Amino acid sequence: MPADADFYALELLLDDQDQALLHRVRGFMEKEVQPIINRYWTRAKFPHEILPGLRGLGIAGIPYDGYGCPGKSPLLDGMVAMELARTDPSIATFLGVHGGLAMGSIYRCGSEEQKQRWLPAMARMEKLGAFGLTEPEVGSGVSRGLGTTARRDGDDWVLDGRKKWIGNASFADLTVIWAKDVGDGQVKGFVVEAGTPGFTTENLEDKIALRVVQNARITLDGVRVPEANRLQHATSFRDTAEVLRMTRAGVAWMAVGCARGAYEHALAYATEREQFGRPIGGFQLVQDLLVRMLGNITASAALCARLSQLQAAGLARDEHASLAKAFCTVRMRETVGWARELLGGNGILLEHHVGRFVADAEAIYSYEGTREMNTLIVGRAITGLSAFV
Ligand SMILES: Cc1cc2nc3c(=O)[nH]c(=O)nc-3n(C[C@H](O)[C@H](O)[C@H](O)COP(=O)(O)OP(=O)(O)OC[C@H]3O[C@@H](n4cnc5c(N)ncnc54)[C@H](O)[C@@H]3O)c2cc1C
């Protein structure tokens, strides 16, 4: 049997109950998702058929207290994200958008009434969420220049603008839209419910990564939302950035899962595939690739585990999450490349799975802050000098 890729047994940092949940997630992903996911990936469709099973796991909004959420540790939250990505990075991303970005925006920035109104149904995944920040003309620079505007009109707000890349938006029940208030120039968050007049979505076609995730362009044309749907504690981009700080750690964990999934498929292949009359895993150069991969995964997972502990202690700062996101995604990209190399030609066939991880890694590498943006956040923290422009 191949050695377990949790080489330093980080799972033992979880108590028995949380380990059991992690194992349920693993069982579900391996049994219900792995056999069908390549078919959906090829067709660029989302497997709605798995939603009842995902709901049953109770893993939406893991770290939030109250409002029907599990109220568990950031470590469990991160390890679950890793576990989902280990079988399929798209499903991990879907949950990251719903439970992390959308629920996190409401949990962090909503009033008590707003949390009561939306979070319990979202925790049960009866209502699905999306998070609309990025725009066609503004990606890395969202803190300086959102083009989407919000104008107060009596008891309502009127939203106008365009968004791009918004995961889940085409089927979500509610989308958090970040827009600039023309009154005071500050960024504010608005919950736009599906079917609101003037809110339209169109899925991006022909992606080469995370094809299962449905990323949409959104057009907001005079969309009216009541003041009651403005997130009451989101008063500037600082609040948006706090949501991203919480979720960036989860993306670092997903990068570990993506790398680990590719590594585990490669390790299994190395013990089965024979050349020159023996398993290729018996060749020194192949073992070198495997050990490099395992080193990357182990270092990244250990770094993420410590980040989760800092989060639990209330000590995690932007630069901590950014270092993890930048470091782990670079190591992930390297690792999936080595896994593909190990499979030879079969590495580019979807049926061997590794090719999907190679492709999906490209999106994880760039979303929720590119390597450059996260590097600039860490660079500013360690030098005291901002090098953003
Ligand atoms: C699959 C996928 C899913 C996504 N899901 C969502 C979602 O659900 N909701 C959402 O709001 N957004 C989402 N995004 C958007 C994502 O967060 C952005 O793609 C990301 O922030 C980068 O922005 P950009 O693609 O516009 O690149 P740009 O900002 O145009 O960057 C292009 C290049 O320039 C570099 N660069 C930019 N500024 C600087 C600088 N000052 N110094 C050095 N280099 C710089 C960048 O690092 C990058 O390499 C998603 C993206 C992808 C690919």
Coordinates of C-alpha atoms and ligand atoms in Angstrom, one line a residue:
M1 CA 0.0 0.0 0.0
P2 CA 1.3 3.5 -0.8
A3 CA 2.3 5.5 2.3
D4 CA -0.3 8.1 3.5
A5 CA 0.4 11.5 2.1
D6 CA -0.4 13.1 5.5
F7 CA 3.2 12.2 6.2
Y8 CA 3.6 14.0 9.5
A9 CA 0.1 12.9 10.7
L10 CA -1.3 16.5 10.9
E11 CA -4.8 14.9 11.1
L12 CA -4.0 13.9 14.7
L13 CA -4.2 17.6 15.6
L14 CA -8.0 17.2 15.2
D15 CA -10.1 15.6 18.0
D16 CA -11.8 12.3 17.3
Q17 CA -15.1 13.8 16.3
D18 CA -13.5 16.2 13.7
Q19 CA -11.3 13.4 12.4
A20 CA -14.5 11.3 11.9
L21 CA -16.1 14.2 9.9
L22 CA -12.9 14.5 7.8
H23 CA -13.2 10.8 7.0
R24 CA -16.8 11.1 6.1
V25 CA -15.9 13.9 3.6
R26 CA -13.1 11.7 2.2
G27 CA -15.5 8.7 1.8
F28 CA -18.1 10.9 0.1
M29 CA -15.6 12.5 -2.3
E30 CA -14.0 9.2 -3.3
K31 CA -17.3 7.3 -3.7
E32 CA -19.7 9.9 -5.0
V33 CA -17.5 12.4 -6.8
Q34 CA -14.4 10.7 -8.1
P35 CA -16.3 8.3 -10.5
I36 CA -18.3 11.1 -12.1
I37 CA -16.2 14.2 -12.1
N38 CA -14.2 13.8 -15.3
R39 CA -17.4 13.6 -17.2
Y40 CA -18.6 16.9 -15.8
W41 CA -15.2 18.5 -16.2
T42 CA -15.2 17.6 -19.9
R43 CA -18.6 19.1 -20.4
A44 CA -18.0 22.1 -18.1
K45 CA -21.1 21.3 -16.1
F46 CA -21.7 21.4 -12.4
P47 CA -22.8 18.1 -10.8
H48 CA -26.0 19.2 -9.1
E49 CA -26.6 15.5 -8.4
I50 CA -24.1 15.5 -5.6
L51 CA -25.7 18.4 -3.7
P52 CA -27.9 16.2 -1.4
G53 CA -24.9 14.3 -0.3
L54 CA -22.8 17.4 0.2
R55 CA -25.7 18.9 2.3
G56 CA -25.7 15.8 4.4
L57 CA -22.0 16.3 5.4
G58 CA -22.9 19.6 7.2
I59 CA -19.7 21.4 6.1
A60 CA -20.9 24.8 4.9
G61 CA -19.6 27.6 7.1
I62 CA -17.6 25.3 9.4
P63 CA -15.8 28.0 11.5
Y64 CA -18.8 30.3 12.1
D65 CA -20.6 30.2 15.5
G66 CA -24.4 30.1 15.7
Y67 CA -26.9 30.6 13.0
G68 CA -27.0 26.9 12.4
C69 CA -23.3 26.8 11.5
P70 CA -21.0 24.1 12.9
G71 CA -18.8 26.5 14.9
K72 CA -15.7 24.3 14.5
S73 CA -12.0 25.2 14.3
P74 CA -10.3 26.9 11.4
L75 CA -8.1 23.8 11.3
L76 CA -11.0 21.5 10.6
D77 CA -12.3 24.1 8.0
G78 CA -8.9 24.1 6.3
M79 CA -8.5 20.3 6.4
V80 CA -12.0 19.8 4.9
A81 CA -11.1 22.2 2.1
M82 CA -7.9 20.2 1.5
E83 CA -9.8 17.0 1.6
L84 CA -12.4 18.2 -1.0
A85 CA -9.6 19.5 -3.3
R86 CA -7.7 16.2 -3.0
T87 CA -10.5 14.5 -5.0
D88 CA -11.6 17.5 -6.9
P89 CA -10.5 21.2 -6.8
S90 CA -13.7 22.4 -8.4
I91 CA -15.9 21.0 -5.7
A92 CA -13.6 22.6 -3.1
T93 CA -13.9 25.9 -4.9
F94 CA -17.7 25.7 -5.1
L95 CA -17.8 25.2 -1.3
G96 CA -15.1 27.9 -0.8
V97 CA -17.3 30.4 -2.6
H98 CA -20.6 29.4 -0.9
G99 CA -19.4 28.7 2.7
G100 CA -16.3 30.9 2.7
L101 CA -16.8 34.0 0.6
A102 CA -20.6 34.4 0.6
M103 CA -21.4 33.1 4.1
G104 CA -18.3 34.8 5.4
S105 CA -19.3 38.2 4.0
I106 CA -22.7 37.9 5.8
Y107 CA -21.2 36.5 9.0
R108 CA -18.5 39.2 9.1
C109 CA -20.4 42.1 7.7
G110 CA -24.1 41.4 8.3
S111 CA -26.3 42.7 11.1
E112 CA -27.8 40.3 13.6
E113 CA -31.1 40.3 11.7
Q114 CA -29.3 39.7 8.4
K115 CA -27.3 36.8 9.8
Q116 CA -30.6 35.2 11.2
R117 CA -32.3 35.8 7.8
W118 CA -29.7 34.1 5.6
L119 CA -27.1 32.0 7.4
P120 CA -29.2 29.1 8.7
A121 CA -30.5 28.3 5.2
M122 CA -27.1 28.7 3.7
A123 CA -25.5 26.4 6.4
R124 CA -28.1 23.8 5.4
M125 CA -27.2 24.6 1.7
E126 CA -30.9 25.1 1.0
K127 CA -29.8 28.5 -0.3
L128 CA -26.5 28.8 -2.2
G129 CA -24.3 31.9 -2.3
A130 CA -21.9 33.7 -4.6
F131 CA -19.5 36.6 -4.1
G132 CA -19.1 39.3 -6.7
L133 CA -16.1 41.5 -6.3
T134 CA -13.9 41.1 -9.5
E135 CA -14.9 43.1 -12.6
P136 CA -13.9 42.8 -16.3
E137 CA -11.6 45.8 -15.9
V138 CA -10.5 45.4 -12.3
G139 CA -9.0 42.3 -10.7
S140 CA -5.9 42.8 -8.5
G141 CA -6.7 46.5 -8.1
V142 CA -10.2 46.0 -6.6
S143 CA -9.2 47.9 -3.5
R144 CA -8.6 51.1 -5.5
G145 CA -11.1 51.1 -8.3
L146 CA -14.4 49.3 -8.4
G147 CA -16.5 50.4 -11.4
T148 CA -19.8 49.0 -10.0
T149 CA -21.7 51.8 -8.3
A150 CA -24.4 51.9 -5.6
R151 CA -26.7 55.0 -5.4
R152 CA -29.1 55.5 -2.5
D153 CA -32.7 56.2 -3.6
G154 CA -35.1 56.4 -0.7
D155 CA -35.3 53.1 1.1
D156 CA -33.5 51.4 -1.8
W157 CA -30.1 51.3 -3.4
V158 CA -29.6 51.2 -7.2
L159 CA -26.7 49.1 -8.4
D160 CA -25.1 49.5 -11.9
G161 CA -22.0 47.8 -13.3
R162 CA -20.5 44.5 -14.4
K163 CA -18.7 41.7 -12.6
K164 CA -16.6 38.9 -14.0
W165 CA -15.5 35.4 -12.8
I166 CA -18.2 35.1 -10.2
G167 CA -18.4 31.5 -9.1
N168 CA -21.9 29.9 -8.6
A169 CA -23.6 33.1 -9.6
S170 CA -25.7 31.6 -12.4
F171 CA -27.5 29.2 -10.0
A172 CA -27.0 30.9 -6.6
D173 CA -30.0 32.1 -4.6
L174 CA -28.1 35.2 -3.4
T175 CA -25.0 37.0 -4.6
V176 CA -23.0 39.4 -2.4
I177 CA -22.2 42.4 -4.7
W178 CA -19.5 44.8 -3.8
A179 CA -20.0 48.3 -5.2
K180 CA -18.8 51.8 -4.6
D181 CA -21.3 54.2 -2.9
V182 CA -21.4 57.3 -5.1
G183 CA -22.3 59.3 -2.0
D184 CA -19.2 58.7 0.1
G185 CA -16.9 56.8 -2.4
Q186 CA -16.7 53.8 -0.1
V187 CA -17.1 50.1 -1.0
K188 CA -20.2 48.5 0.4
G189 CA -21.7 45.0 0.2
F190 CA -25.2 44.2 -1.0
V191 CA -27.1 40.9 -1.0
V192 CA -28.8 40.6 -4.4
E193 CA -31.4 37.8 -4.5
A194 CA -31.9 35.6 -7.6
G195 CA -34.5 37.0 -9.9
T196 CA -34.1 40.6 -9.0
P197 CA -34.9 42.7 -12.1
G198 CA -31.8 44.0 -13.9
F199 CA -29.5 41.3 -12.5
T200 CA -28.4 38.9 -15.3
T201 CA -25.6 36.3 -15.5
E202 CA -23.8 34.6 -18.4
N203 CA -21.4 31.7 -17.8
L204 CA -17.9 32.0 -19.0
E205 CA -17.2 29.4 -21.7
D206 CA -14.2 27.3 -22.6
K207 CA -12.1 27.6 -19.4
I208 CA -9.0 25.4 -19.3
A209 CA -9.1 25.1 -15.5
L210 CA -11.8 24.4 -12.9
R211 CA -14.2 23.6 -15.7
V212 CA -16.8 22.2 -13.2
V213 CA -17.1 25.6 -11.4
Q214 CA -19.6 27.8 -13.1
N215 CA -18.0 31.3 -13.3
A216 CA -20.3 34.0 -14.6
R217 CA -20.2 37.5 -16.0
I218 CA -22.9 39.6 -14.2
T219 CA -24.6 42.6 -15.5
L220 CA -26.2 45.0 -13.0
D221 CA -28.6 47.3 -14.8
G222 CA -30.4 49.5 -12.4
V223 CA -30.8 46.7 -9.9
R224 CA -32.9 47.8 -6.9
V225 CA -32.1 46.3 -3.5
P226 CA -33.6 47.4 -0.2
E227 CA -31.5 49.0 2.5
A228 CA -32.3 45.9 4.5
N229 CA -30.0 44.0 2.0
R230 CA -27.0 46.2 2.5
L231 CA -24.5 44.5 4.7
Q232 CA -24.8 46.8 7.7
H233 CA -21.2 46.4 8.9
A234 CA -19.4 46.7 5.6
T235 CA -18.5 50.4 5.4
S236 CA -15.2 50.3 3.4
F237 CA -13.0 48.0 1.5
R238 CA -11.3 47.1 4.8
D239 CA -14.3 45.0 5.6
T240 CA -14.2 43.2 2.2
A241 CA -10.4 42.6 2.8
E242 CA -11.2 40.9 6.2
V243 CA -13.5 38.5 4.5
L244 CA -10.7 37.7 2.0
R245 CA -8.2 37.2 4.8
M246 CA -10.5 34.5 6.3
T247 CA -10.9 32.7 3.0
R248 CA -7.4 33.0 1.6
A249 CA -6.2 30.6 4.3
G250 CA -8.8 28.1 2.9
V251 CA -7.4 28.5 -0.6
A252 CA -3.9 27.7 0.7
W253 CA -5.3 24.5 2.1
M254 CA -7.0 23.8 -1.2
A255 CA -3.6 24.1 -2.9
V256 CA -2.3 21.4 -0.6
G257 CA -5.3 19.2 -1.5
C258 CA -4.8 19.8 -5.2
A259 CA -1.1 18.8 -5.0
R260 CA -1.9 15.9 -2.7
G261 CA -4.5 14.5 -5.1
A262 CA -2.0 14.6 -8.0
Y263 CA 0.7 13.1 -5.8
E264 CA -1.4 10.2 -4.6
H265 CA -2.5 9.3 -8.1
A266 CA 1.1 9.5 -9.2
L267 CA 2.3 7.3 -6.3
A268 CA -0.3 4.6 -7.1
Y269 CA 0.7 4.7 -10.8
A270 CA 4.4 4.4 -9.9
T271 CA 3.7 1.1 -8.1
E272 CA 1.5 -0.3 -10.9
R273 CA 3.2 0.8 -14.1
E274 CA 6.1 -1.4 -15.2
Q275 CA 8.9 -0.5 -17.6
F276 CA 12.1 -2.4 -18.2
G277 CA 10.5 -5.3 -16.3
R278 CA 9.8 -3.6 -13.0
P279 CA 7.5 -1.0 -11.5
I280 CA 8.7 2.5 -12.4
G281 CA 8.5 3.4 -8.6
G282 CA 11.6 1.3 -8.3
F283 CA 13.7 3.7 -10.4
Q284 CA 15.8 6.2 -8.4
L285 CA 14.8 9.2 -10.6
V286 CA 11.1 8.3 -10.1
Q287 CA 11.5 8.1 -6.4
D288 CA 13.3 11.5 -6.5
L289 CA 10.1 13.0 -8.1
L290 CA 7.9 11.4 -5.5
V291 CA 10.0 12.6 -2.6
R292 CA 10.1 16.1 -3.9
M293 CA 6.3 16.1 -4.2
L294 CA 5.9 14.7 -0.7
G295 CA 8.3 17.3 0.6
N296 CA 6.2 20.1 -1.0
I297 CA 3.0 18.8 0.3
T298 CA 4.2 18.2 3.8
A299 CA 5.8 21.6 4.1
S300 CA 2.7 23.3 2.7
A301 CA 0.3 21.4 5.0
A302 CA 2.4 22.1 8.1
L303 CA 2.5 25.8 7.2
C304 CA -1.3 25.8 6.7
A305 CA -1.9 23.9 10.0
R306 CA 0.0 26.6 11.9
L307 CA -1.9 29.3 10.1
S308 CA -5.1 27.7 11.2
Q309 CA -3.9 27.7 14.8
L310 CA -3.0 31.4 14.5
Q311 CA -6.5 32.0 13.1
A312 CA -8.0 30.2 16.1
A313 CA -5.9 32.3 18.5
G314 CA -7.0 35.5 16.7
L315 CA -3.4 36.2 15.8
A316 CA -3.6 35.7 12.0
R317 CA -2.8 38.8 10.0
D318 CA -3.2 39.5 6.2
E319 CA 0.5 38.7 5.6
H320 CA 0.2 35.3 7.3
A321 CA -2.7 34.3 5.0
S322 CA -0.9 35.8 2.0
L323 CA 2.4 34.0 2.6
A324 CA 0.5 30.7 2.8
K325 CA -1.5 31.4 -0.3
A326 CA 1.6 32.4 -2.3
F327 CA 3.9 29.7 -1.0
C328 CA 1.5 26.8 -1.2
T329 CA 0.2 27.6 -4.7
V330 CA 3.8 27.8 -6.1
R331 CA 4.6 24.4 -4.5
M332 CA 1.3 23.1 -5.8
R333 CA 2.0 24.1 -9.4
E334 CA 5.4 22.5 -9.1
T335 CA 4.0 19.3 -7.6
V336 CA 1.2 18.7 -10.1
G337 CA 3.8 19.2 -12.9
W338 CA 6.0 16.5 -11.4
A339 CA 3.0 14.2 -11.0
R340 CA 2.1 14.6 -14.7
E341 CA 5.8 14.0 -15.6
L342 CA 5.7 10.8 -13.7
L343 CA 2.7 9.4 -15.6
G344 CA 4.4 10.0 -19.0
G345 CA 1.9 10.3 -21.8
N346 CA -0.9 9.1 -19.5
G347 CA -0.4 12.2 -17.5
I348 CA -2.4 14.2 -20.1
L349 CA -5.3 11.7 -20.2
L350 CA -8.2 12.7 -17.9
E351 CA -8.9 9.0 -17.0
H352 CA -5.7 9.1 -15.0
H353 CA -7.0 12.2 -13.1
V354 CA -3.6 13.9 -12.8
G355 CA -4.2 16.1 -15.9
R356 CA -7.3 17.6 -14.2
F357 CA -5.2 18.6 -11.2
V358 CA -2.6 20.2 -13.5
A359 CA -5.2 22.3 -15.3
D360 CA -7.2 23.2 -12.1
A361 CA -4.0 24.3 -10.4
E362 CA -3.7 27.2 -12.8
A363 CA -6.9 28.8 -11.5
I364 CA -6.1 28.2 -7.8
Y365 CA -2.7 29.9 -8.5
S366 CA -4.4 33.1 -9.7
Y367 CA -7.7 33.5 -7.8
E368 CA -8.1 35.2 -4.4
G369 CA -5.0 37.2 -5.0
T370 CA -2.3 36.4 -7.5
R371 CA 1.2 35.4 -6.3
E372 CA 2.4 38.9 -7.0
M373 CA -0.4 40.5 -5.0
N374 CA 0.2 38.2 -2.0
T375 CA 3.9 38.8 -2.3
L376 CA 3.4 42.5 -2.1
I377 CA 1.2 42.1 1.0
V378 CA 4.0 40.1 2.7
G379 CA 6.7 42.5 1.4
R380 CA 4.9 45.5 2.8
A381 CA 4.5 43.8 6.2
I382 CA 8.2 42.8 6.5
T383 CA 9.7 46.0 5.2
G384 CA 7.1 48.6 6.2
L385 CA 7.3 49.9 2.6
S386 CA 4.4 49.5 0.2
A387 CA 5.4 48.5 -3.3
F388 CA 2.0 48.1 -4.8
V389 CA 2.4 50.9 -7.4
Ligands
LIG1 C1 -11.5 30.2 -11.7 C2 -11.6 31.6 -11.1 C3 -12.6 31.8 -10.1 C4 -12.8 33.1 -9.6 N1 -13.9 33.3 -8.7 C5 -14.2 34.6 -8.3 C6 -15.3 34.8 -7.5 O1 -16.1 33.9 -7.2 N2 -15.6 36.1 -7.2 C7 -14.8 37.1 -7.5 O2 -15.1 38.3 -7.1 N3 -13.6 36.9 -8.2 C8 -13.3 35.7 -8.7 N4 -12.2 35.4 -9.4 C9 -11.3 36.5 -9.8 C10 -9.9 36.5 -9.2 O3 -9.9 36.8 -7.9 C11 -9.0 37.4 -10.1 O4 -8.8 36.6 -11.3 C12 -7.7 37.7 -9.5 O5 -7.9 38.6 -8.4 C13 -6.7 38.4 -10.4 O6 -7.3 39.4 -11.1 P1 -7.2 39.4 -12.8 O7 -7.5 38.0 -13.2 O8 -8.1 40.5 -13.2 O9 -5.7 39.7 -13.1 P2 -5.0 41.2 -13.2 O10 -5.3 41.9 -12.0 O11 -5.4 41.8 -14.5 O12 -3.5 40.7 -13.2 C14 -2.8 40.3 -14.3 C15 -1.3 40.1 -13.9 O13 -0.7 41.4 -13.5 C16 -0.2 41.2 -12.2 N5 -0.3 42.5 -11.4 C17 -1.3 43.2 -11.2 N6 -1.0 44.3 -10.5 C18 0.3 44.2 -10.2 C19 1.2 45.0 -9.4 N7 0.8 46.1 -8.7 N8 2.5 44.5 -9.3 C20 2.9 43.4 -9.9 N9 2.1 42.6 -10.6 C21 0.8 43.0 -10.8 C22 -1.0 40.1 -11.5 O14 -0.3 39.5 -10.5 C23 -1.2 39.1 -12.7 O15 -0.1 38.3 -12.9 C24 -12.0 34.1 -10.0 C25 -10.9 33.9 -10.9 C26 -10.8 32.6 -11.4 C27 -9.7 32.5 -12.4

